PDB file of C-alpha atoms in Angstrom:
ATOM      1  CA  MET A 206       3.704  29.332 -21.428  1.00 74.00           C
ATOM      2  CA  SER A 207       5.941  30.810 -18.803  1.00 85.00           C
ATOM      3  CA  TYR A 208       4.656  31.144 -15.288  1.00 95.00           C
ATOM      4  CA  ASP A 209       5.705  33.563 -12.602  1.00 96.00           C
ATOM      5  CA  LEU A 210       5.862  30.923  -9.774  1.00 97.00           C
ATOM      6  CA  ASP A 211       6.740  31.667  -6.223  1.00 97.00           C
ATOM      7  CA  PRO A 212      10.481  31.535  -5.925  1.00 97.00           C
ATOM      8  CA  GLU A 213      10.346  28.993  -3.044  1.00 97.00           C
ATOM      9  CA  LEU A 214       8.406  26.626  -5.206  1.00 96.00           C
ATOM     10  CA  LEU A 215      10.754  26.628  -8.195  1.00 95.00           C
ATOM     11  CA  PRO A 216      13.522  24.325  -6.825  1.00 93.00           C
ATOM     12  CA  TRP A 217      10.926  21.650  -6.285  1.00 90.00           C
ATOM     13  CA  LEU A 218       9.649  21.498  -9.854  1.00 91.00           C
ATOM     14  CA  ASP A 219      12.265  18.937 -11.032  1.00 86.00           C
ATOM     15  CA  MET A 220      11.350  16.693  -8.068  1.00 83.00           C
ATOM     16  CA  LEU A 221       7.683  16.537  -8.762  1.00 81.00           C
ATOM     17  CA  PRO A 222       6.512  13.552 -10.741  1.00 77.00           C
ATOM     18  CA  GLN A 223       5.363  14.404 -14.334  1.00 79.00           C
ATOM     19  CA  VAL A 224       1.761  13.215 -14.138  1.00 79.00           C
ATOM     20  CA  THR A 225       0.380  12.799 -17.659  1.00 84.00           C
ATOM     21  CA  MET A 226      -3.022  11.110 -18.152  1.00 89.00           C
ATOM     22  CA  THR A 227      -4.102  10.713 -21.750  1.00 87.00           C
ATOM     23  CA  ASP A 228      -5.471   7.174 -21.712  1.00 91.00           C
ATOM     24  CA  TYR A 229      -5.969   4.217 -19.418  1.00 93.00           C
ATOM     25  CA  LYS A 230      -2.351   3.005 -19.869  1.00 92.00           C
ATOM     26  CA  ALA A 231      -1.112   6.394 -18.808  1.00 90.00           C
ATOM     27  CA  LEU A 232      -3.432   6.324 -15.895  1.00 91.00           C
ATOM     28  CA  VAL A 233      -1.975   3.019 -14.622  1.00 89.00           C
ATOM     29  CA  ALA A 234       1.516   4.574 -14.837  1.00 86.00           C
ATOM     30  CA  ALA A 235       0.265   7.645 -12.850  1.00 85.00           C
ATOM     31  CA  ARG A 236      -1.202   5.447 -10.137  1.00 86.00           C
ATOM     32  CA  THR A 237       2.204   3.917  -9.644  1.00 82.00           C
ATOM     33  CA  GLN A 238       3.624   7.531  -9.198  1.00 76.00           C
ATOM     34  CA  GLN A 239       1.419   8.107  -6.098  1.00 74.00           C
ATOM     35  CA  SER A 240       4.297   6.828  -3.941  1.00 66.00           C
ATOM     36  CA  GLU A 241       6.519   9.543  -5.420  1.00 66.00           C
ATOM     37  CA  LEU A 242       4.067  12.229  -4.367  1.00 66.00           C
ATOM     38  CA  ALA A 243       3.666  10.661  -0.919  1.00 66.00           C
ATOM     39  CA  ASN A 244       7.442  10.698  -0.445  1.00 67.00           C
ATOM     40  CA  LEU A 245       7.364  14.482  -0.868  1.00 67.00           C
ATOM     41  CA  ILE A 246       5.215  14.800   2.193  1.00 72.00           C
ATOM     42  CA  PRO A 247       7.161  14.698   5.533  1.00 76.00           C
ATOM     43  CA  VAL A 248       5.890  12.291   8.111  1.00 82.00           C
ATOM     44  CA  TYR A 249       3.776  14.138  10.589  1.00 89.00           C
ATOM     45  CA  GLU A 250       4.219  13.537  14.302  1.00 91.00           C
ATOM     46  CA  PRO A 251       1.081  14.789  16.171  1.00 93.00           C
ATOM     47  CA  ALA A 252       1.470  16.702  19.435  1.00 94.00           C
ATOM     48  CA  HIS A 253      -1.493  14.924  20.862  1.00 95.00           C
ATOM     49  CA  PRO A 254      -2.252  11.200  20.919  1.00 96.00           C
ATOM     50  CA  ILE A 255      -4.670  10.433  18.001  1.00 97.00           C
ATOM     51  CA  ASP A 256      -6.806   7.353  17.510  1.00 97.00           C
ATOM     52  CA  VAL A 257      -7.022   6.082  13.939  1.00 98.00           C
ATOM     53  CA  ARG A 258      -9.226   3.212  12.836  1.00 98.00           C
ATOM     54  CA  ASP A 259     -10.815   1.898   9.648  1.00 98.00           C
ATOM     55  CA  GLU A 260     -14.523   1.258   9.440  1.00 98.00           C
ATOM     56  CA  THR A 261     -16.767  -0.234   6.722  1.00 98.00           C
ATOM     57  CA  VAL A 262     -20.002   1.652   6.210  1.00 97.00           C
ATOM     58  CA  PRO A 263     -23.055   0.745   4.139  1.00 98.00           C
ATOM     59  CA  GLY A 264     -22.639   1.794   0.568  1.00 97.00           C
ATOM     60  CA  PRO A 265     -25.141   3.148  -1.862  1.00 95.00           C
ATOM     61  CA  SER A 266     -28.131   0.963  -2.704  1.00 93.00           C
ATOM     62  CA  GLY A 267     -26.948  -2.109  -4.593  1.00 95.00           C
ATOM     63  CA  ALA A 268     -23.273  -1.108  -4.323  1.00 97.00           C
ATOM     64  CA  PRO A 269     -20.399  -2.366  -2.111  1.00 97.00           C
ATOM     65  CA  ASP A 270     -19.667  -0.964   1.336  1.00 98.00           C
ATOM     66  CA  VAL A 271     -17.407   1.990   1.703  1.00 98.00           C
ATOM     67  CA  ARG A 272     -14.268   2.033   3.712  1.00 98.00           C
ATOM     68  CA  VAL A 273     -13.626   5.051   5.820  1.00 98.00           C
ATOM     69  CA  ARG A 274     -10.742   6.004   8.173  1.00 98.00           C
ATOM     70  CA  VAL A 275     -11.717   7.726  11.356  1.00 98.00           C
ATOM     71  CA  TYR A 276      -9.340  10.087  13.129  1.00 98.00           C
ATOM     72  CA  GLY A 277      -9.861  11.712  16.576  1.00 98.00           C
ATOM     73  CA  ARG A 278      -7.843  12.827  19.502  1.00 97.00           C
ATOM     74  CA  ALA A 279      -7.595  10.099  22.185  1.00 96.00           C
ATOM     75  CA  GLY A 280      -9.354  10.636  25.509  1.00 91.00           C
ATOM     76  CA  ARG A 281     -12.095  12.968  24.237  1.00 91.00           C
ATOM     77  CA  GLU A 282     -14.858  13.423  26.755  1.00 88.00           C
ATOM     78  CA  ASN A 283     -17.281  15.867  25.052  1.00 94.00           C
ATOM     79  CA  PRO A 284     -18.600  15.918  21.459  1.00 97.00           C
ATOM     80  CA  VAL A 285     -16.461  17.859  19.078  1.00 97.00           C
ATOM     81  CA  PRO A 286     -17.066  19.094  15.480  1.00 98.00           C
ATOM     82  CA  GLY A 287     -16.899  16.509  12.630  1.00 98.00           C
ATOM     83  CA  LEU A 288     -15.535  16.712   9.121  1.00 99.00           C
ATOM     84  CA  VAL A 289     -16.120  14.226   6.297  1.00 99.00           C
ATOM     85  CA  TYR A 290     -12.957  14.457   4.290  1.00 98.00           C
ATOM     86  CA  ILE A 291     -12.759  13.559   0.538  1.00 98.00           C
ATOM     87  CA  HIS A 292      -9.363  13.048  -0.994  1.00 98.00           C
ATOM     88  CA  GLY A 293      -8.178  14.417  -4.343  1.00 97.00           C
ATOM     89  CA  GLY A 294      -6.745  12.706  -7.295  1.00 94.00           C
ATOM     90  CA  GLY A 295      -8.741  13.738 -10.404  1.00 96.00           C
ATOM     91  CA  PHE A 296     -11.373  11.166  -9.713  1.00 98.00           C
ATOM     92  CA  VAL A 297      -8.999   8.512 -10.806  1.00 97.00           C
ATOM     93  CA  ILE A 298      -6.150   8.270  -8.329  1.00 94.00           C
ATOM     94  CA  GLY A 299      -5.645   9.009  -4.654  1.00 93.00           C
ATOM     95  CA  SER A 300      -6.393   7.270  -1.437  1.00 94.00           C
ATOM     96  CA  VAL A 301      -6.976   8.013   2.337  1.00 95.00           C
ATOM     97  CA  GLU A 302      -3.394   6.905   2.881  1.00 92.00           C
ATOM     98  CA  MET A 303      -1.981   9.550   0.502  1.00 91.00           C
ATOM     99  CA  PHE A 304      -3.713  12.342   2.457  1.00 94.00           C
ATOM    100  CA  GLU A 305      -3.163  11.000   5.907  1.00 95.00           C
ATOM    101  CA  ALA A 306      -0.520  13.445   7.032  1.00 94.00           C
ATOM    102  CA  HIS A 307      -2.790  16.362   6.091  1.00 96.00           C
ATOM    103  CA  VAL A 308      -5.733  14.926   8.017  1.00 97.00           C
ATOM    104  CA  LEU A 309      -3.574  14.201  11.067  1.00 97.00           C
ATOM    105  CA  LYS A 310      -2.418  17.791  11.139  1.00 97.00           C
ATOM    106  CA  VAL A 311      -5.981  19.082  11.013  1.00 98.00           C
ATOM    107  CA  VAL A 312      -7.143  16.720  13.826  1.00 98.00           C
ATOM    108  CA  ASP A 313      -4.075  17.597  15.873  1.00 97.00           C
ATOM    109  CA  GLN A 314      -4.472  21.309  15.677  1.00 97.00           C
ATOM    110  CA  LEU A 315      -8.271  21.595  15.871  1.00 97.00           C
ATOM    111  CA  ASN A 316      -9.507  18.680  18.065  1.00 97.00           C
ATOM    112  CA  VAL A 317     -12.150  17.576  15.545  1.00 98.00           C
ATOM    113  CA  VAL A 318     -13.154  14.070  14.331  1.00 98.00           C
ATOM    114  CA  VAL A 319     -12.284  13.543  10.625  1.00 98.00           C
ATOM    115  CA  VAL A 320     -13.823  10.718   8.642  1.00 98.00           C
ATOM    116  CA  SER A 321     -11.817  10.182   5.409  1.00 98.00           C
ATOM    117  CA  VAL A 322     -13.652   8.452   2.634  1.00 98.00           C
ATOM    118  CA  ASP A 323     -12.037   5.763   0.411  1.00 98.00           C
ATOM    119  CA  TYR A 324     -14.487   6.185  -2.461  1.00 98.00           C
ATOM    120  CA  ARG A 325     -14.489   4.144  -5.587  1.00 98.00           C
ATOM    121  CA  LEU A 326     -12.340   5.490  -8.409  1.00 98.00           C
ATOM    122  CA  ALA A 327     -13.113   6.116 -12.100  1.00 98.00           C
ATOM    123  CA  PRO A 328     -12.917   4.891 -14.855  1.00 98.00           C
ATOM    124  CA  GLU A 329     -13.620   1.516 -13.250  1.00 98.00           C
ATOM    125  CA  HIS A 330     -16.396   3.119 -11.245  1.00 98.00           C
ATOM    126  CA  PRO A 331     -17.647   6.312 -13.075  1.00 98.00           C
ATOM    127  CA  PHE A 332     -20.251   8.703 -11.883  1.00 98.00           C
ATOM    128  CA  PRO A 333     -22.352   8.390  -9.820  1.00 98.00           C
ATOM    129  CA  ALA A 334     -20.302   5.833  -7.797  1.00 98.00           C
ATOM    130  CA  PRO A 335     -17.695   8.270  -6.315  1.00 98.00           C
ATOM    131  CA  VAL A 336     -20.099  10.905  -5.107  1.00 98.00           C
ATOM    132  CA  GLU A 337     -22.663   8.407  -3.954  1.00 98.00           C
ATOM    133  CA  ASP A 338     -20.023   6.731  -1.853  1.00 98.00           C
ATOM    134  CA  CYS A 339     -19.221  10.087  -0.289  1.00 98.00           C
ATOM    135  CA  TYR A 340     -22.890  10.776   0.386  1.00 98.00           C
ATOM    136  CA  ALA A 341     -23.274   7.272   1.953  1.00 98.00           C
ATOM    137  CA  ALA A 342     -20.300   8.064   4.291  1.00 98.00           C
ATOM    138  CA  LEU A 343     -21.787  11.395   5.193  1.00 98.00           C
ATOM    139  CA  THR A 344     -25.163   9.860   6.121  1.00 98.00           C
ATOM    140  CA  TRP A 345     -23.312   7.186   8.192  1.00 98.00           C
ATOM    141  CA  VAL A 346     -21.388   9.782  10.135  1.00 98.00           C
ATOM    142  CA  ALA A 347     -24.507  11.886  10.816  1.00 98.00           C
ATOM    143  CA  ALA A 348     -26.417   8.724  12.024  1.00 98.00           C
ATOM    144  CA  LYS A 349     -23.445   7.561  14.165  1.00 98.00           C
ATOM    145  CA  ALA A 350     -22.477  11.090  15.404  1.00 98.00           C
ATOM    146  CA  GLY A 351     -23.042  10.138  19.032  1.00 97.00           C
ATOM    147  CA  GLU A 352     -20.893   6.963  18.860  1.00 97.00           C
ATOM    148  CA  LEU A 353     -18.167   8.961  16.941  1.00 98.00           C
ATOM    149  CA  GLY A 354     -18.104  11.721  19.496  1.00 98.00           C
ATOM    150  CA  ILE A 355     -19.320  14.292  17.006  1.00 98.00           C
ATOM    151  CA  ASP A 356     -21.648  17.225  17.645  1.00 98.00           C
ATOM    152  CA  PRO A 357     -24.133  16.815  14.760  1.00 98.00           C
ATOM    153  CA  ALA A 358     -24.779  20.571  14.689  1.00 98.00           C
ATOM    154  CA  ARG A 359     -21.137  21.116  13.727  1.00 98.00           C
ATOM    155  CA  LEU A 360     -20.672  18.739  10.863  1.00 98.00           C
ATOM    156  CA  GLY A 361     -18.998  19.626   7.655  1.00 98.00           C
ATOM    157  CA  VAL A 362     -17.652  18.262   4.435  1.00 99.00           C
ATOM    158  CA  GLY A 363     -14.320  19.136   2.798  1.00 98.00           C
ATOM    159  CA  GLY A 364     -11.833  18.133   0.281  1.00 98.00           C
ATOM    160  CA  GLU A 365      -9.129  19.090  -2.232  1.00 98.00           C
ATOM    161  CA  SER A 366      -9.077  19.053  -6.036  1.00 98.00           C
ATOM    162  CA  ALA A 367     -11.440  16.198  -7.208  1.00 98.00           C
ATOM    163  CA  GLY A 368     -12.212  15.926  -3.541  1.00 98.00           C
ATOM    164  CA  GLY A 369     -13.316  19.538  -3.595  1.00 98.00           C
ATOM    165  CA  GLY A 370     -15.606  18.845  -6.532  1.00 98.00           C
ATOM    166  CA  LEU A 371     -16.987  15.711  -4.768  1.00 99.00           C
ATOM    167  CA  THR A 372     -17.504  17.809  -1.738  1.00 99.00           C
ATOM    168  CA  ALA A 373     -19.679  20.289  -3.705  1.00 99.00           C
ATOM    169  CA  GLY A 374     -21.542  17.421  -5.185  1.00 99.00           C
ATOM    170  CA  THR A 375     -22.127  15.728  -1.755  1.00 99.00           C
ATOM    171  CA  VAL A 376     -23.343  18.995  -0.333  1.00 98.00           C
ATOM    172  CA  LEU A 377     -25.780  19.450  -3.170  1.00 99.00           C
ATOM    173  CA  LEU A 378     -27.093  15.903  -2.645  1.00 98.00           C
ATOM    174  CA  ALA A 379     -27.501  16.585   1.105  1.00 98.00           C
ATOM    175  CA  ARG A 380     -29.540  19.717   0.340  1.00 98.00           C
ATOM    176  CA  ASP A 381     -31.753  18.068  -2.257  1.00 98.00           C
ATOM    177  CA  ARG A 382     -32.285  14.800  -0.323  1.00 98.00           C
ATOM    178  CA  GLY A 383     -33.274  16.664   2.853  1.00 98.00           C
ATOM    179  CA  GLY A 384     -30.094  16.005   4.874  1.00 97.00           C
ATOM    180  CA  PRO A 385     -27.873  15.546   6.666  1.00 98.00           C
ATOM    181  CA  GLU A 386     -27.727  19.146   7.843  1.00 98.00           C
ATOM    182  CA  LEU A 387     -24.329  20.633   7.309  1.00 98.00           C
ATOM    183  CA  ALA A 388     -22.619  23.567   9.003  1.00 98.00           C
ATOM    184  CA  PHE A 389     -19.755  24.106   6.546  1.00 98.00           C
ATOM    185  CA  GLN A 390     -18.119  23.124   3.179  1.00 99.00           C
ATOM    186  CA  LEU A 391     -14.479  23.404   2.340  1.00 99.00           C
ATOM    187  CA  LEU A 392     -13.748  23.474  -1.370  1.00 99.00           C
ATOM    188  CA  GLY A 393     -10.018  23.240  -1.810  1.00 98.00           C
ATOM    189  CA  ILE A 394      -8.862  23.956  -5.390  1.00 98.00           C
ATOM    190  CA  PRO A 395     -11.979  22.264  -6.545  1.00 98.00           C
ATOM    191  CA  GLU A 396     -12.624  20.355  -9.761  1.00 98.00           C
ATOM    192  CA  LEU A 397     -16.193  21.532 -10.638  1.00 98.00           C
ATOM    193  CA  ASP A 398     -16.821  22.037 -14.379  1.00 98.00           C
ATOM    194  CA  ASP A 399     -16.589  19.440 -17.121  1.00 98.00           C
ATOM    195  CA  ARG A 400     -17.185  22.054 -19.866  1.00 98.00           C
ATOM    196  CA  LEU A 401     -13.438  22.946 -19.789  1.00 98.00           C
ATOM    197  CA  ASP A 402     -14.048  26.400 -21.186  1.00 98.00           C
ATOM    198  CA  THR A 403     -12.663  28.900 -18.766  1.00 98.00           C
ATOM    199  CA  ASP A 404      -9.649  31.066 -19.596  1.00 98.00           C
ATOM    200  CA  SER A 405      -7.454  29.152 -17.175  1.00 98.00           C
ATOM    201  CA  MET A 406      -8.532  25.791 -18.492  1.00 98.00           C
ATOM    202  CA  ARG A 407      -8.018  26.796 -22.070  1.00 98.00           C
ATOM    203  CA  ASP A 408      -4.541  28.347 -21.514  1.00 97.00           C
ATOM    204  CA  TYR A 409      -2.910  26.224 -18.862  1.00 97.00           C
ATOM    205  CA  VAL A 410      -1.897  23.191 -20.959  1.00 96.00           C
ATOM    206  CA  ASP A 411       1.577  22.586 -19.423  1.00 94.00           C
ATOM    207  CA  THR A 412       1.386  23.654 -15.850  1.00 95.00           C
ATOM    208  CA  PRO A 413       2.993  21.439 -13.109  1.00 93.00           C
ATOM    209  CA  LEU A 414       1.019  18.405 -11.812  1.00 91.00           C
ATOM    210  CA  TRP A 415      -2.294  19.351 -13.337  1.00 95.00           C
ATOM    211  CA  ASN A 416      -3.180  20.808 -16.773  1.00 96.00           C
ATOM    212  CA  ARG A 417      -5.757  20.788 -19.453  1.00 96.00           C
ATOM    213  CA  PRO A 418      -4.812  17.384 -20.966  1.00 95.00           C
ATOM    214  CA  ASN A 419      -5.152  15.732 -17.506  1.00 95.00           C
ATOM    215  CA  ALA A 420      -8.390  17.494 -16.922  1.00 97.00           C
ATOM    216  CA  ILE A 421      -9.865  16.174 -20.170  1.00 97.00           C
ATOM    217  CA  TYR A 422      -8.949  12.588 -19.269  1.00 97.00           C
ATOM    218  CA  SER A 423     -10.176  13.082 -15.707  1.00 97.00           C
ATOM    219  CA  TRP A 424     -13.632  14.205 -16.766  1.00 98.00           C
ATOM    220  CA  THR A 425     -13.862  11.625 -19.524  1.00 98.00           C
ATOM    221  CA  ALA A 426     -13.043   8.840 -17.018  1.00 98.00           C
ATOM    222  CA  TYR A 427     -15.442  10.233 -14.352  1.00 98.00           C
ATOM    223  CA  LEU A 428     -18.391  10.769 -16.676  1.00 98.00           C
ATOM    224  CA  GLY A 429     -17.818   7.580 -18.767  1.00 96.00           C
ATOM    225  CA  THR A 430     -18.350   9.795 -21.879  1.00 95.00           C
ATOM    226  CA  GLU A 431     -16.914  12.927 -23.557  1.00 94.00           C
ATOM    227  CA  PRO A 432     -17.132  15.955 -21.132  1.00 97.00           C
ATOM    228  CA  GLY A 433     -19.099  19.069 -22.043  1.00 97.00           C
ATOM    229  CA  GLY A 434     -22.374  17.273 -23.112  1.00 96.00           C
ATOM    230  CA  ASP A 435     -25.830  18.563 -22.571  1.00 94.00           C
ATOM    231  CA  ASP A 436     -27.057  16.114 -19.945  1.00 94.00           C
ATOM    232  CA  VAL A 437     -24.281  16.112 -17.341  1.00 98.00           C
ATOM    233  CA  SER A 438     -25.676  15.930 -13.834  1.00 98.00           C
ATOM    234  CA  PRO A 439     -24.835  18.855 -11.397  1.00 98.00           C
ATOM    235  CA  TYR A 440     -23.924  16.242  -8.831  1.00 98.00           C
ATOM    236  CA  ALA A 441     -21.116  15.201 -11.148  1.00 98.00           C
ATOM    237  CA  ALA A 442     -20.134  18.720 -12.233  1.00 98.00           C
ATOM    238  CA  PRO A 443     -21.451  21.110  -9.552  1.00 98.00           C
ATOM    239  CA  ALA A 444     -20.797  24.139 -11.812  1.00 98.00           C
ATOM    240  CA  ARG A 445     -23.785  22.858 -13.732  1.00 98.00           C
ATOM    241  CA  ALA A 446     -26.150  23.456 -10.837  1.00 98.00           C
ATOM    242  CA  THR A 447     -28.654  26.225 -11.612  1.00 98.00           C
ATOM    243  CA  ASP A 448     -29.549  26.845  -7.994  1.00 98.00           C
ATOM    244  CA  LEU A 449     -26.912  27.184  -5.261  1.00 98.00           C
ATOM    245  CA  SER A 450     -29.183  28.661  -2.577  1.00 98.00           C
ATOM    246  CA  GLY A 451     -29.701  26.905   0.735  1.00 98.00           C
ATOM    247  CA  LEU A 452     -26.106  25.490   0.919  1.00 98.00           C
ATOM    248  CA  PRO A 453     -23.865  25.715   3.983  1.00 98.00           C
ATOM    249  CA  PRO A 454     -21.209  28.404   4.384  1.00 98.00           C
ATOM    250  CA  ALA A 455     -18.236  27.832   2.137  1.00 99.00           C
ATOM    251  CA  PHE A 456     -14.447  28.396   2.011  1.00 99.00           C
ATOM    252  CA  VAL A 457     -13.006  28.127  -1.426  1.00 99.00           C
ATOM    253  CA  THR A 458      -9.312  28.113  -2.361  1.00 98.00           C
ATOM    254  CA  THR A 459      -7.721  28.584  -5.775  1.00 98.00           C
ATOM    255  CA  CYS A 460      -4.175  28.661  -7.187  1.00 98.00           C
ATOM    256  CA  GLN A 461      -3.006  31.226  -9.725  1.00 98.00           C
ATOM    257  CA  TYR A 462      -1.463  28.895 -12.316  1.00 98.00           C
ATOM    258  CA  ASP A 463      -4.003  26.142 -12.093  1.00 98.00           C
ATOM    259  CA  PRO A 464      -6.376  25.340 -14.911  1.00 98.00           C
ATOM    260  CA  LEU A 465      -9.098  24.902 -12.263  1.00 98.00           C
ATOM    261  CA  ARG A 466      -8.653  28.479 -10.998  1.00 98.00           C
ATOM    262  CA  ASP A 467     -11.452  30.231 -12.879  1.00 98.00           C
ATOM    263  CA  GLU A 468     -14.153  27.604 -12.097  1.00 98.00           C
ATOM    264  CA  GLY A 469     -13.353  27.857  -8.461  1.00 98.00           C
ATOM    265  CA  VAL A 470     -13.511  31.628  -8.516  1.00 99.00           C
ATOM    266  CA  GLU A 471     -16.781  31.530 -10.518  1.00 98.00           C
ATOM    267  CA  TYR A 472     -18.392  28.854  -8.101  1.00 99.00           C
ATOM    268  CA  ALA A 473     -17.509  31.086  -5.133  1.00 99.00           C
ATOM    269  CA  ARG A 474     -19.044  34.099  -6.872  1.00 98.00           C
ATOM    270  CA  ARG A 475     -22.245  32.191  -7.534  1.00 98.00           C
ATOM    271  CA  LEU A 476     -22.431  30.875  -4.042  1.00 99.00           C
ATOM    272  CA  ALA A 477     -22.132  34.385  -2.685  1.00 98.00           C
ATOM    273  CA  HIS A 478     -24.725  35.670  -5.218  1.00 98.00           C
ATOM    274  CA  ALA A 479     -27.105  32.826  -4.038  1.00 98.00           C
ATOM    275  CA  GLY A 480     -26.865  34.205  -0.526  1.00 98.00           C
ATOM    276  CA  VAL A 481     -24.439  31.617   0.790  1.00 98.00           C
ATOM    277  CA  PRO A 482     -21.793  32.983   3.154  1.00 98.00           C
ATOM    278  CA  THR A 483     -18.593  32.487   1.100  1.00 98.00           C
ATOM    279  CA  GLU A 484     -14.893  33.220   1.553  1.00 98.00           C
ATOM    280  CA  LEU A 485     -12.542  32.936  -1.497  1.00 98.00           C
ATOM    281  CA  ARG A 486      -8.726  32.804  -1.453  1.00 98.00           C
ATOM    282  CA  LEU A 487      -6.622  33.012  -4.599  1.00 98.00           C
ATOM    283  CA  TYR A 488      -2.975  32.316  -3.862  1.00 98.00           C
ATOM    284  CA  PRO A 489      -0.411  34.060  -6.061  1.00 98.00           C
ATOM    285  CA  GLY A 490       2.512  32.324  -7.738  1.00 98.00           C
ATOM    286  CA  THR A 491       1.056  28.846  -6.897  1.00 98.00           C
ATOM    287  CA  PHE A 492       0.077  25.850  -9.056  1.00 98.00           C
ATOM    288  CA  HIS A 493      -2.260  22.954  -8.488  1.00 97.00           C
ATOM    289  CA  GLY A 494      -0.987  20.866  -5.681  1.00 94.00           C
ATOM    290  CA  SER A 495       1.973  23.215  -4.901  1.00 95.00           C
ATOM    291  CA  SER A 496       1.053  22.908  -1.165  1.00 94.00           C
ATOM    292  CA  LEU A 497       2.934  19.647  -1.325  1.00 90.00           C
ATOM    293  CA  VAL A 498       5.995  21.895  -0.911  1.00 92.00           C
ATOM    294  CA  GLU A 499       5.267  22.370   2.779  1.00 92.00           C
ATOM    295  CA  SER A 500       8.463  24.391   3.480  1.00 93.00           C
ATOM    296  CA  ALA A 501       7.352  27.284   1.252  1.00 97.00           C
ATOM    297  CA  GLU A 502       5.789  30.208   3.082  1.00 98.00           C
ATOM    298  CA  ILE A 503       2.904  30.343   0.728  1.00 98.00           C
ATOM    299  CA  SER A 504       2.020  26.724   1.512  1.00 97.00           C
ATOM    300  CA  ARG A 505       2.174  27.305   5.217  1.00 97.00           C
ATOM    301  CA  ARG A 506      -0.129  30.133   4.706  1.00 98.00           C
ATOM    302  CA  MET A 507      -2.560  28.132   2.722  1.00 98.00           C
ATOM    303  CA  PHE A 508      -2.677  25.483   5.499  1.00 98.00           C
ATOM    304  CA  ALA A 509      -3.036  28.108   8.225  1.00 98.00           C
ATOM    305  CA  ASP A 510      -5.943  29.681   6.306  1.00 98.00           C
ATOM    306  CA  GLU A 511      -7.595  26.194   5.995  1.00 98.00           C
ATOM    307  CA  VAL A 512      -7.284  25.532   9.646  1.00 98.00           C
ATOM    308  CA  ASP A 513      -8.638  28.957  10.490  1.00 98.00           C
ATOM    309  CA  ALA A 514     -11.600  28.517   8.121  1.00 98.00           C
ATOM    310  CA  LEU A 515     -12.412  25.068   9.657  1.00 98.00           C
ATOM    311  CA  ARG A 516     -12.117  26.614  13.124  1.00 98.00           C
ATOM    312  CA  ARG A 517     -14.647  29.202  12.323  1.00 98.00           C
ATOM    313  CA  GLY A 518     -16.909  27.122  10.077  1.00 98.00           C
ATOM    314  CA  LEU A 519     -17.256  24.168  12.437  1.00 98.00           C
ATOM    315  CA  LYS A 520     -17.298  26.506  15.476  1.00 98.00           C
ATOM    316  CA  VAL A 521     -14.385  24.851  17.162  1.00 97.00           C
ATOM    317  CA  THR A 522     -14.445  26.086  20.801  1.00 92.00           C
ATOM    318  CA  ASP A 523     -11.598  24.108  22.430  1.00 81.00           C
ATOM    319  CA  SER A 524      -8.625  22.926  20.335  1.00 76.00           C
ATOM    320  CA  ARG A 525      -6.155  22.615  23.253  1.00 80.00           C
TER     321      ARG A 525
END
């Protein structure tokens, strides 16, 4: 297909790595390409001193501990909002390091504490390992809020792509397990539905960075079986959840030429119909991961919208 992409994105297409995941051998090759993606992201120099440290938190029952990376402005005196951040990568690639520049920008601009989760990756660790790691990190953050300098009444979860799907699954777990209480959820271009049956998922077989063939492998690796079966857990594929009531306010983003577009739009619609305060943004001329091109005006607008949504959702009162 041909795609009417934003003109500022077009010159970058040849510089983006051609990520193709059809089997485990291809996945190994894709993992080696992570550095190519990272090289597209300019080094971010914060305007404020930021403390960064790694912690190891108790993992799910019977599972290894989970590494998290904690970011916060140096010299904070009063509790600030907190965000558990879940990186993207189709459940099978990605790391806290790969998304560090993005997290640093959020902390620098908003004066919040962000805890980024280094969850286990599929297919070596299929569902429920990744989402349970994220929930374990969330419960640790809530329990340690005082030590971390976080106001527990202003705690949220957010992520992008597979991280958006894991965010939705973690939020569902928090509701169904009786906590922690959450103020906000950020679902950035989320991967939510293993059934692969929306218009955008059927049609976008050759879009940049992410497309239907990659999505098929992603879900197969995460579920440990063929996607689209009858017994897939809503904590794995949140689009399967039959009840979305009682969830925290949501900000959902989608890209026009992204196979994940329609499932994000539909999830936002269902959240709103369930009485959850929900804001949806669909960015024209964009593709999955096009925000890597930070110089494009549409990418700058996407990040500004995310920062504004976090400011409102986490009730940031002083970001100076």
